Coordinates of C-alpha atoms in Angstrom, one line a residue:
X1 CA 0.0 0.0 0.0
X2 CA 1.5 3.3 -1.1
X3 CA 1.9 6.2 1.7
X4 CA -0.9 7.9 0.3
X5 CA -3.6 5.6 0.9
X6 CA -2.1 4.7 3.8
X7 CA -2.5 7.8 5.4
X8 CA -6.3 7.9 3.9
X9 CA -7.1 4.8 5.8
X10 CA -5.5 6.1 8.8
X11 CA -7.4 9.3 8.7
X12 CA -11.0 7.4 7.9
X13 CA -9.5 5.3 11.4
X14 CA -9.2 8.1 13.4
X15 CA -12.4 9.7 12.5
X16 CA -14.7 7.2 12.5
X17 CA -12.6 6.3 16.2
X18 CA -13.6 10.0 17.4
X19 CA -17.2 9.6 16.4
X20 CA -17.6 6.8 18.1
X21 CA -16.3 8.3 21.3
X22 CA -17.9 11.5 20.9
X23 CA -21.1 10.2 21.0
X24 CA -20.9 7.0 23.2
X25 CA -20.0 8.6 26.7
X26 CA -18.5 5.6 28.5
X27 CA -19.7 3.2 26.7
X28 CA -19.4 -0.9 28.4
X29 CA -20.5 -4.6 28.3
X30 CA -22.0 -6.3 31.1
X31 CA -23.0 -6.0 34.8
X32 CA -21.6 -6.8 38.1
X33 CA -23.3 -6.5 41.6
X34 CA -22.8 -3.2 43.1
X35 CA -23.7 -1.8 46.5
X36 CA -26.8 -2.0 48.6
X37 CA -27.8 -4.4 45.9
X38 CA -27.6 -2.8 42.7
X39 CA -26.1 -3.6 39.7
X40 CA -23.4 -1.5 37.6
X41 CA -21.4 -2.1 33.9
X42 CA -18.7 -4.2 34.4
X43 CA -16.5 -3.0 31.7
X44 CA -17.6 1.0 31.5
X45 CA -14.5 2.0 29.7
X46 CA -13.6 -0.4 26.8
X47 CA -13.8 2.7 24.7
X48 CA -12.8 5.8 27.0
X49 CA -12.2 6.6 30.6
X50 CA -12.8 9.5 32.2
X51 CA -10.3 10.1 35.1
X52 CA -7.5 12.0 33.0
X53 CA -9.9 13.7 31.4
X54 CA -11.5 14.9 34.1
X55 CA -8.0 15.9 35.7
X56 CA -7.7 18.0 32.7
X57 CA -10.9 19.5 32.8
X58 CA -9.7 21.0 36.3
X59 CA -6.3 21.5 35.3
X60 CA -7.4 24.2 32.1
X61 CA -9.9 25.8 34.6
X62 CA -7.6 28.3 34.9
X63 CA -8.2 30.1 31.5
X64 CA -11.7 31.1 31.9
X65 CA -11.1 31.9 35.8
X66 CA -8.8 34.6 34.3
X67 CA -5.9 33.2 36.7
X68 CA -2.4 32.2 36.8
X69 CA -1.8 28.2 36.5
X70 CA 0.3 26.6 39.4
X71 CA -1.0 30.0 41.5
X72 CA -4.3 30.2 40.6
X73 CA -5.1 26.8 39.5
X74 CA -3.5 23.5 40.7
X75 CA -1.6 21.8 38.2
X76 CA 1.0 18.4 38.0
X77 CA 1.8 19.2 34.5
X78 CA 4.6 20.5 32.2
X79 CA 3.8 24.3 31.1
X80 CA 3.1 23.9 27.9
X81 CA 0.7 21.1 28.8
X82 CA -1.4 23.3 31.4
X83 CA -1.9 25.9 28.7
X84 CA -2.9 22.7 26.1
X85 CA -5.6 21.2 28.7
X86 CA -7.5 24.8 28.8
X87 CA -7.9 24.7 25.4
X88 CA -11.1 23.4 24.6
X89 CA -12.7 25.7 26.9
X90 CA -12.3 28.2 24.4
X91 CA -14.9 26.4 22.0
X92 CA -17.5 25.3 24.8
X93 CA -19.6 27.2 27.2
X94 CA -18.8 26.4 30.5
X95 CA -20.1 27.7 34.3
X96 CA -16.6 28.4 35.9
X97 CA -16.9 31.6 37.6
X98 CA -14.8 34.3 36.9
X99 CA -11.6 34.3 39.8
X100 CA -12.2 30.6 39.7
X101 CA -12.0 28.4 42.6
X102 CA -10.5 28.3 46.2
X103 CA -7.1 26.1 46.4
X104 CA -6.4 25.7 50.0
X105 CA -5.1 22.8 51.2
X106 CA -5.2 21.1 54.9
X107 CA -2.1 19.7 56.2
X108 CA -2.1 16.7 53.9
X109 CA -2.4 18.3 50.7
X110 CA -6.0 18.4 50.2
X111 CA -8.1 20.5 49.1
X112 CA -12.0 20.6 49.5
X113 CA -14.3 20.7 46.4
X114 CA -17.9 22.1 47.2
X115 CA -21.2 20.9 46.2
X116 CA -21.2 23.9 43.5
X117 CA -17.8 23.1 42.3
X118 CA -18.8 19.6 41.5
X119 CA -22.2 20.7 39.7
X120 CA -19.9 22.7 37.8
X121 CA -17.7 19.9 36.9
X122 CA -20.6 17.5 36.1
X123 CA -22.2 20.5 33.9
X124 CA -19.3 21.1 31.5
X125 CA -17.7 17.6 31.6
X126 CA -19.1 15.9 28.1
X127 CA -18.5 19.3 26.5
X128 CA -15.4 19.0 27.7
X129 CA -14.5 15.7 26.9
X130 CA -16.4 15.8 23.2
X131 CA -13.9 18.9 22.4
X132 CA -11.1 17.2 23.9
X133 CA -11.4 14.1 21.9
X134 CA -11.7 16.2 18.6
X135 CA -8.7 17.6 19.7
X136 CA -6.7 14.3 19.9
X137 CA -7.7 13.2 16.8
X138 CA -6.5 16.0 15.0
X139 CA -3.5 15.5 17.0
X140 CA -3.2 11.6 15.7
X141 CA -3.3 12.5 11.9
X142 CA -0.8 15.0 12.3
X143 CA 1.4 12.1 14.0
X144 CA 0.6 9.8 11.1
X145 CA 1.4 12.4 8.7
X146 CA 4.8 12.4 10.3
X147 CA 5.3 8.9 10.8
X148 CA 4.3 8.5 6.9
X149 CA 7.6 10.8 5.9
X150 CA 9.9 9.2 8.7
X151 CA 9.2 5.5 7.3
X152 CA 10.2 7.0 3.9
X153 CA 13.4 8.9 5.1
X154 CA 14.5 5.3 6.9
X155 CA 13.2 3.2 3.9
X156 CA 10.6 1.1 5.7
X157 CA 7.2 0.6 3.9
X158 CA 4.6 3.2 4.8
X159 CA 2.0 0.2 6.0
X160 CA 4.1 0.0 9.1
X161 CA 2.8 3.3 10.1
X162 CA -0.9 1.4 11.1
X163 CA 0.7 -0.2 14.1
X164 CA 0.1 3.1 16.0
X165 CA -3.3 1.8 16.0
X166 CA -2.6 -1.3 18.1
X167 CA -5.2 -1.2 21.2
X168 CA -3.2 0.6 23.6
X169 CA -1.8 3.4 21.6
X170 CA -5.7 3.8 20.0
X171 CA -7.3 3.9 23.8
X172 CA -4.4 6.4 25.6
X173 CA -4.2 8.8 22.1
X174 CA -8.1 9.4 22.7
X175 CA -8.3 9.4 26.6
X176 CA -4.9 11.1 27.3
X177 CA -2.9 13.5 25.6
X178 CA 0.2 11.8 24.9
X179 CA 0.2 11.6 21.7
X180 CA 1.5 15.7 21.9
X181 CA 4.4 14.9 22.9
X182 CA 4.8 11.6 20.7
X183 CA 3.8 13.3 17.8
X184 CA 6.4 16.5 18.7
X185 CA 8.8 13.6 19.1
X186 CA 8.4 12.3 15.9
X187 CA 8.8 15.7 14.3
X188 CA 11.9 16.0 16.2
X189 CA 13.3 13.0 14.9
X190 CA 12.4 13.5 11.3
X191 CA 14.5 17.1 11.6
X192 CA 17.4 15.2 13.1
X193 CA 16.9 12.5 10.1
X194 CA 17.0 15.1 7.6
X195 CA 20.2 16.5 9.6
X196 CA 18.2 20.2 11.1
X197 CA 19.8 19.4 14.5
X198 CA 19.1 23.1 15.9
X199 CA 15.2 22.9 14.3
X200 CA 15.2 19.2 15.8
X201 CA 16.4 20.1 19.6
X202 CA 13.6 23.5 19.3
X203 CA 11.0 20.9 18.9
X204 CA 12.4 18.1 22.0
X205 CA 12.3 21.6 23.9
X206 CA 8.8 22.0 23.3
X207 CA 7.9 18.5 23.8
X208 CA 10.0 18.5 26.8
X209 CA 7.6 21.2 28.1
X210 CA 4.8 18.7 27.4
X211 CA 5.8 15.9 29.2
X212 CA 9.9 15.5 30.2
X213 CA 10.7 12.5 29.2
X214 CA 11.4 14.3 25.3
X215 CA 14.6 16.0 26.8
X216 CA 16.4 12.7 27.5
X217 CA 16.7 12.2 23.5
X218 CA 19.2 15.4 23.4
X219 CA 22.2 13.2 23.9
X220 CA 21.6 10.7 21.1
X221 CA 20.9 13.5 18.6
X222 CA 23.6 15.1 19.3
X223 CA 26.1 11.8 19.3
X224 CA 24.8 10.7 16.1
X225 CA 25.1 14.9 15.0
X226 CA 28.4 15.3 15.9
X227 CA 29.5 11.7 14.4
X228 CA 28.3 12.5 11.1
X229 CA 29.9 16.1 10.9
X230 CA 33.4 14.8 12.0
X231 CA 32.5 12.0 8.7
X232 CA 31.9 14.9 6.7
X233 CA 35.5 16.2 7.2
X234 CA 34.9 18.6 9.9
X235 CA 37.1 18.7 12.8
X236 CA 35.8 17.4 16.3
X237 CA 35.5 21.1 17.9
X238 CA 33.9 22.2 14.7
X239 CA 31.8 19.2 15.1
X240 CA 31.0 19.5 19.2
X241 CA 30.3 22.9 18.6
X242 CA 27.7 22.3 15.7
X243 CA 26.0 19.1 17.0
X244 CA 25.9 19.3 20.4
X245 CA 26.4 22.8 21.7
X246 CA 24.6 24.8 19.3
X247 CA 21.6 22.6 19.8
X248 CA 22.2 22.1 23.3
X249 CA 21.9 26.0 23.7
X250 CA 18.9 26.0 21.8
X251 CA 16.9 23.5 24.1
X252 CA 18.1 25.4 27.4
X253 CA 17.0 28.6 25.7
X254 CA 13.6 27.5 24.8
X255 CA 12.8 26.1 28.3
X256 CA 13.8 28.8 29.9
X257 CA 11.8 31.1 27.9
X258 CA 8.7 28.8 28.6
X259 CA 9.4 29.1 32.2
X260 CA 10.5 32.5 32.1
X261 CA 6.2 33.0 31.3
X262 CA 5.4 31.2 34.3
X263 CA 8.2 33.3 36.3
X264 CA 6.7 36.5 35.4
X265 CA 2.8 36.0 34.8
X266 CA 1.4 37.4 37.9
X267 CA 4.4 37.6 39.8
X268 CA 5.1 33.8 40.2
X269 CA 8.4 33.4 41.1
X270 CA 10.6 31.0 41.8
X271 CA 7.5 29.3 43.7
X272 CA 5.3 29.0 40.6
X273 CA 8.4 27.7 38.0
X274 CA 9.1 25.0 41.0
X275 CA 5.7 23.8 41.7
X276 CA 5.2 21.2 39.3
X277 CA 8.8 19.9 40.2
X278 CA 8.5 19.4 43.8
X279 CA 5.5 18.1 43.5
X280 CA 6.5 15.3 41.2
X281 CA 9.7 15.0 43.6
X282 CA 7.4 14.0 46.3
X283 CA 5.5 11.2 44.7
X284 CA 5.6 7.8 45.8
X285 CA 5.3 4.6 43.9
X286 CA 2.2 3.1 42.4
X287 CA 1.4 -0.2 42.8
X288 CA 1.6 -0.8 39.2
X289 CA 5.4 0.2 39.1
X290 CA 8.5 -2.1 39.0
X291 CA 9.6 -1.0 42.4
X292 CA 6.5 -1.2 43.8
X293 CA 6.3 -5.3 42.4
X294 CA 8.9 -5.2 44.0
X295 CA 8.8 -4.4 47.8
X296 CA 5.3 -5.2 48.5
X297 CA 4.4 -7.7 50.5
X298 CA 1.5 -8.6 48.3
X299 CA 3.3 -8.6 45.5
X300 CA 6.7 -10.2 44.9
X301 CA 8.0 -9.4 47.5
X302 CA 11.4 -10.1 46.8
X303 CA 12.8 -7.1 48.5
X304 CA 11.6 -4.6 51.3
X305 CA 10.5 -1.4 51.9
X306 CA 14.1 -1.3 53.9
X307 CA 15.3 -1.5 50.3
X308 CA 13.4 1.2 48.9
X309 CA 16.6 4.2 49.7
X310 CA 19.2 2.3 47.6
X311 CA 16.0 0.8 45.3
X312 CA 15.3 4.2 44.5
X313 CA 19.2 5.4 43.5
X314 CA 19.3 2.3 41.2
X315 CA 16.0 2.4 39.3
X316 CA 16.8 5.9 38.6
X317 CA 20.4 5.4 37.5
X318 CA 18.5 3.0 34.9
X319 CA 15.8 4.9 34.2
X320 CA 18.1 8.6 33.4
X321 CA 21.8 7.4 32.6
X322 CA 21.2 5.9 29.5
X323 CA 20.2 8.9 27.9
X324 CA 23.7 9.7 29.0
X325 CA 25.9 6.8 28.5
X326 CA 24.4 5.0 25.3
X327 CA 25.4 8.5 23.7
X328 CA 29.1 7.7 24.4
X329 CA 29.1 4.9 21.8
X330 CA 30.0 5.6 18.2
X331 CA 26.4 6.4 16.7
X332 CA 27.0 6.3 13.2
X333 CA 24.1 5.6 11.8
X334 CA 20.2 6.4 11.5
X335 CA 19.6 3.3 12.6
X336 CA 21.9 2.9 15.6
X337 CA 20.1 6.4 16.5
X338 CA 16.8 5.3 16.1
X339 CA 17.6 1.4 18.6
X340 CA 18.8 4.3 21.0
X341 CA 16.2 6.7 21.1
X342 CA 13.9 3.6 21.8
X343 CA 16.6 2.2 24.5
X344 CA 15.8 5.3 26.2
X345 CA 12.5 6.0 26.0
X346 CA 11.9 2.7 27.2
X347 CA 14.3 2.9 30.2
X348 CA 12.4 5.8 31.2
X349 CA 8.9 4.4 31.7
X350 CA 10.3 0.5 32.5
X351 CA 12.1 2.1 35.8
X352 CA 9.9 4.9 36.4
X353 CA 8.7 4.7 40.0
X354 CA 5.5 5.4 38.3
X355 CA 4.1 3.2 36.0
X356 CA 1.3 4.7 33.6
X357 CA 0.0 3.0 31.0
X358 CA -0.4 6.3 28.4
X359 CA 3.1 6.3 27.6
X360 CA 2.7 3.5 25.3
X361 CA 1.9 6.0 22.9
X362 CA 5.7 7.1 23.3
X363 CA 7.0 4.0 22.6
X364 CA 4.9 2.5 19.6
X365 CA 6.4 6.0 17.3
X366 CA 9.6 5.2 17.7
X367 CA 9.0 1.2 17.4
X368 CA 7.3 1.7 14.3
X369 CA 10.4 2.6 12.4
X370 CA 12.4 -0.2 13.4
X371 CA 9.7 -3.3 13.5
X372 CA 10.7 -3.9 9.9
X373 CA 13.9 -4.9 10.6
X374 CA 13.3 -6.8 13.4
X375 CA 10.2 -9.4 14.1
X376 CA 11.4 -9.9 17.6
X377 CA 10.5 -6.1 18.4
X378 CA 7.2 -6.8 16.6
X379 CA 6.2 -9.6 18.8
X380 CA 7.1 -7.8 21.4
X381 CA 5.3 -4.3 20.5
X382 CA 1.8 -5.9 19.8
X383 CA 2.3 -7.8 23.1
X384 CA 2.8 -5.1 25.4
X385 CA 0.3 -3.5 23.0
X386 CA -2.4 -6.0 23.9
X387 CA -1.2 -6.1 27.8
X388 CA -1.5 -2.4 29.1
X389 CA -5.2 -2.5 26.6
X390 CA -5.9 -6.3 29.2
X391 CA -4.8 -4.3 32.2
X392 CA -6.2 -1.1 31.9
X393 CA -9.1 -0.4 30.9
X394 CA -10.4 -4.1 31.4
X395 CA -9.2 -5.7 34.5
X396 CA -8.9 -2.4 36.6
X397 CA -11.8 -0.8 36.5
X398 CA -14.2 -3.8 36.2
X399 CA -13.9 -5.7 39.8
X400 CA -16.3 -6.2 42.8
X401 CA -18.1 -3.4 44.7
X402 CA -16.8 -5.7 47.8
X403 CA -13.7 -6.9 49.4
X404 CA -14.5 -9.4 52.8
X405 CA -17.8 -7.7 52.7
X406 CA -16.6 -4.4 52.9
X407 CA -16.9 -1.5 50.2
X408 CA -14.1 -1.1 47.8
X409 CA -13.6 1.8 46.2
X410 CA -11.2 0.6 43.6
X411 CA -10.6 -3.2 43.4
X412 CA -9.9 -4.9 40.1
X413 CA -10.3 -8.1 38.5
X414 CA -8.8 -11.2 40.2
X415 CA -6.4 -11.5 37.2
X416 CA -5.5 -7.6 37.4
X417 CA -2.0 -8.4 38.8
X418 CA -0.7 -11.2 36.8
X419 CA -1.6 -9.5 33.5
X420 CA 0.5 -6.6 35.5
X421 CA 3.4 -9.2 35.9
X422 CA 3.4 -9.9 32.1
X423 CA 3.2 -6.6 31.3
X424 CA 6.2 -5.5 33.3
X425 CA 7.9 -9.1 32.1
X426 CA 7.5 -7.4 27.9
X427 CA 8.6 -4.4 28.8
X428 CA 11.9 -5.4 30.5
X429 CA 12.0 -7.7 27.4
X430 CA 11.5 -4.7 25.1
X431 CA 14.1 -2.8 26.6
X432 CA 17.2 -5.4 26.9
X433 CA 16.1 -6.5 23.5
X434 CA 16.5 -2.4 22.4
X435 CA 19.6 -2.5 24.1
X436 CA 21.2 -5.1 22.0
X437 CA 20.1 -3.9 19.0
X438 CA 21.3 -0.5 19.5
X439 CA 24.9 -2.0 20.2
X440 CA 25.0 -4.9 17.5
X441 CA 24.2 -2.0 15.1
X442 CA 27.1 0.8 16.5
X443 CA 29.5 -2.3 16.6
X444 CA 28.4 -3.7 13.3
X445 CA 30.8 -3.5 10.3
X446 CA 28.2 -1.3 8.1
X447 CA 27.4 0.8 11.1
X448 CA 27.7 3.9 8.6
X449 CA 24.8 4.5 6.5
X450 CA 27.2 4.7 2.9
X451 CA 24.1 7.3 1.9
X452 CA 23.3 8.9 5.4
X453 CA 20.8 11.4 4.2
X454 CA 19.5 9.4 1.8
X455 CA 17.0 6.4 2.2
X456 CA 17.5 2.7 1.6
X457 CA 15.4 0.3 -0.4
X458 CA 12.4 -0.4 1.1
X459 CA 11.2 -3.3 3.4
X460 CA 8.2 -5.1 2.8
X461 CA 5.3 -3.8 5.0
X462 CA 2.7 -6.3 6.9
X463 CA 0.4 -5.0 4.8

């Protein structure tokens, strides 16, 4: 299938995949017994859940309060993503009151919603979510659009591209909005393809502002930029200073402009760029994550809470020094890039000491480009694919109202945790296998792409 009707299937995908969302509302399949002997829908959110959105919903409420985000509105995101998540309140009508809403928080960090503040919420929430949805979807064909030209820079067949609608990456682009920052990653690695490494680190910036993880790619674009300029006859400095510090100085100058907003807009400070930070600082595992499988009792149990100081040191060393270290091998190639960029991205959400299952969407991008040459890393992608759909939205949210005849707020399927232990089992698996690939293909004898900018026959595509 040429590119083009590719990318018309894709698009027909994504809009008949809004529609349905737009006007099913939480659609589900069965019953369970609920409390005081009523009955509920088992599986309420094969299609879309609404706890991120709803999130968001708060999180933009700051734009038609008229007040600062971080002062005025509480927010856990990434600048650039508070301003995104206010967005559709520009095309709905909506009954947040001008100064918006108090956020005072007791001693434990919480703050108290009122009646009318919920009314509000439940007022404006399918507007809401029906814009935000829209929104996505525009967002996924421009992400196809890009990963249509990337498969024809690194001469893989354009079918590949339909992988991004395997059932994880099809739930989270709709019900989360990760695909920004996939889709800004993409972009970023289609500059750096086409060898525009100051254009390519300005766009990591602004994805980096999205969500962080973007930022840890700096390194391997600018390995694999300063590599290529020293092949091209220049000398290293001329070389460090054009793929690496040029860039580099690009990236530190757009995030600090995009904080320098947040600094300034009503008188923020230091308190307002740091907010977002500290907060994340402070978080504690979720009993999804690694660690967490780790240490509790109820789960593996194969080390302590006692462990969790020197726990902590390690996951992160794996989770941020690859982005580091991977970037001191001799990346010579698009290809030995591209097996690094994954490495990385995976490392980051495999040791994470917070597991969520939207940042498949930042994985499957980059996977995409490289599944044609390796049917391991298929097998592999549509599993984990399949497992984070299996876990979440079907096992969690479907379980008893009751646990030992008590009321359970949030108690999934009996099966819940071993599809949990798979899933963490396929990413581990992703990653290591990443990591070989990315050094059989520095240390291989054709590491160096004879036609670096140019793209190489073309691999059959599934389709």
């Amino acid at each position: 299938m040429r590119a083009a009707g590719v990318f018309l299937l894709g698009v027909a995908l994504i809009a008949g995949f809004t529609m349905l969302v737009v006007s099913t509302h939480e659609w589900g399949l069965g019953t369970r017994p609920w409390l005081e002997g009523t009955t509920r829908v088992r599986w309420q959110h094969l299609v879309e859940d609404i706890h991120d959105r709803g999130v968001y919903q708060q999180r933009g409420r700051w734009l038609p309060a008229g007040v600062a985000p971080y002062i005025g509105e509480h927010s856990e995101y990434p600048q650039i993503a508070t301003w995104m998540v206010a967005v559709p309140y520009l095309f709905i009508d909506h009954h947040v009151p001008a100064g918006g809403y108090d956020q005072t928080r007791d001693a434990k960090g919480k703050r108290t919603i009122t009646k009318a503040e919920q009314e509000h919420l439940a007022a404006d929430r399918e507007a809401y979510f029906d814009t935000f949805h829209v929104a996505m979807g525009v967002c996924a064909v421009a992400l196809l659009a890009i990963l249509l030209a990337l498969l024809r820079t690194v001469g893989a067949a354009p079918g590949w591209a339909l992988l991004m609608f395997l059932p994880g990456s099809l739930y989270f682009t709709f019900n989360r909005y990760d695909v920004v920052p996939a889709a800004m990653v993409a972009l970023a690695l289609l500059f750096q393809l086409r060898h525009h490494a100051k254009t390519a680190a300005f766009v990591l910036a602004i994805a980096a502002m999205t969500k962080w993880y973007p930022i840890l790619l700096l390194p391997m674009f600018a390995s694999y930029s300063v590599r290529r300029a020293m092949r091209g006859g220049a000398t290293f400095g001329a070389a460090l200073k054009s793929g690496m510090v040029v860039p580099g100085l690009v990236a530190g100058f757009t995030c600090a402009a995009i904080l320098a907003v947040t600094w300034f807009w009503d008188g923020g400070g230091l308190d307002a760029v740091k907010y977002v930070y500290t907060l994340h600082a402070g978080r504690n595992p979720n009993p999804s994550s690694l660690v967490s499988a780790l240490t509790a009792p109820h789960r593996w149990g194969w080390l302590t809470n006692d462990d969790r100081s020197w726990l902590g040191l390690a996951i992160a060393a794996l989770q941020f020094g690859p982005a580091v270290v991977l970037a001191l091998f001799p990346v010579r190639s698009r290809h030995a890039m591209l097996w690094g960029c994954l490495t990385v991205v995976i490392g980051f959400v495999t040791f994470s000491k917070v597991f969520s299952p939207q940042w498949i969407v930042w994985i499957t991008p980059i996977a995409i480009l490289l599944v044609a040459r390796s049917k391991v890393l298929l097998a592999l992608l549509v599993s984990l694919e399949v497992l984070i759909y299996v876990q979440m939205p079907v096992m969690y949210y479907a379980g008893p109202a009751e646990v030992d005849g008590a009321p359970a707020l949030m108690q999934p399927l009996e099966g819940f945790w071993a599809v949990c232990d798979a899933r963490i089992a396929v990413l581990v698996s992703v990653w290591a296998w990443s990591l070989v690939m990315f050094l059989r293909t520095v240390f291989a004898r054709t590491a160096v792409d004879p036609h670096d900018a140019e793209p190489t026959a073309a691999i059959p595509s599934p389709s």
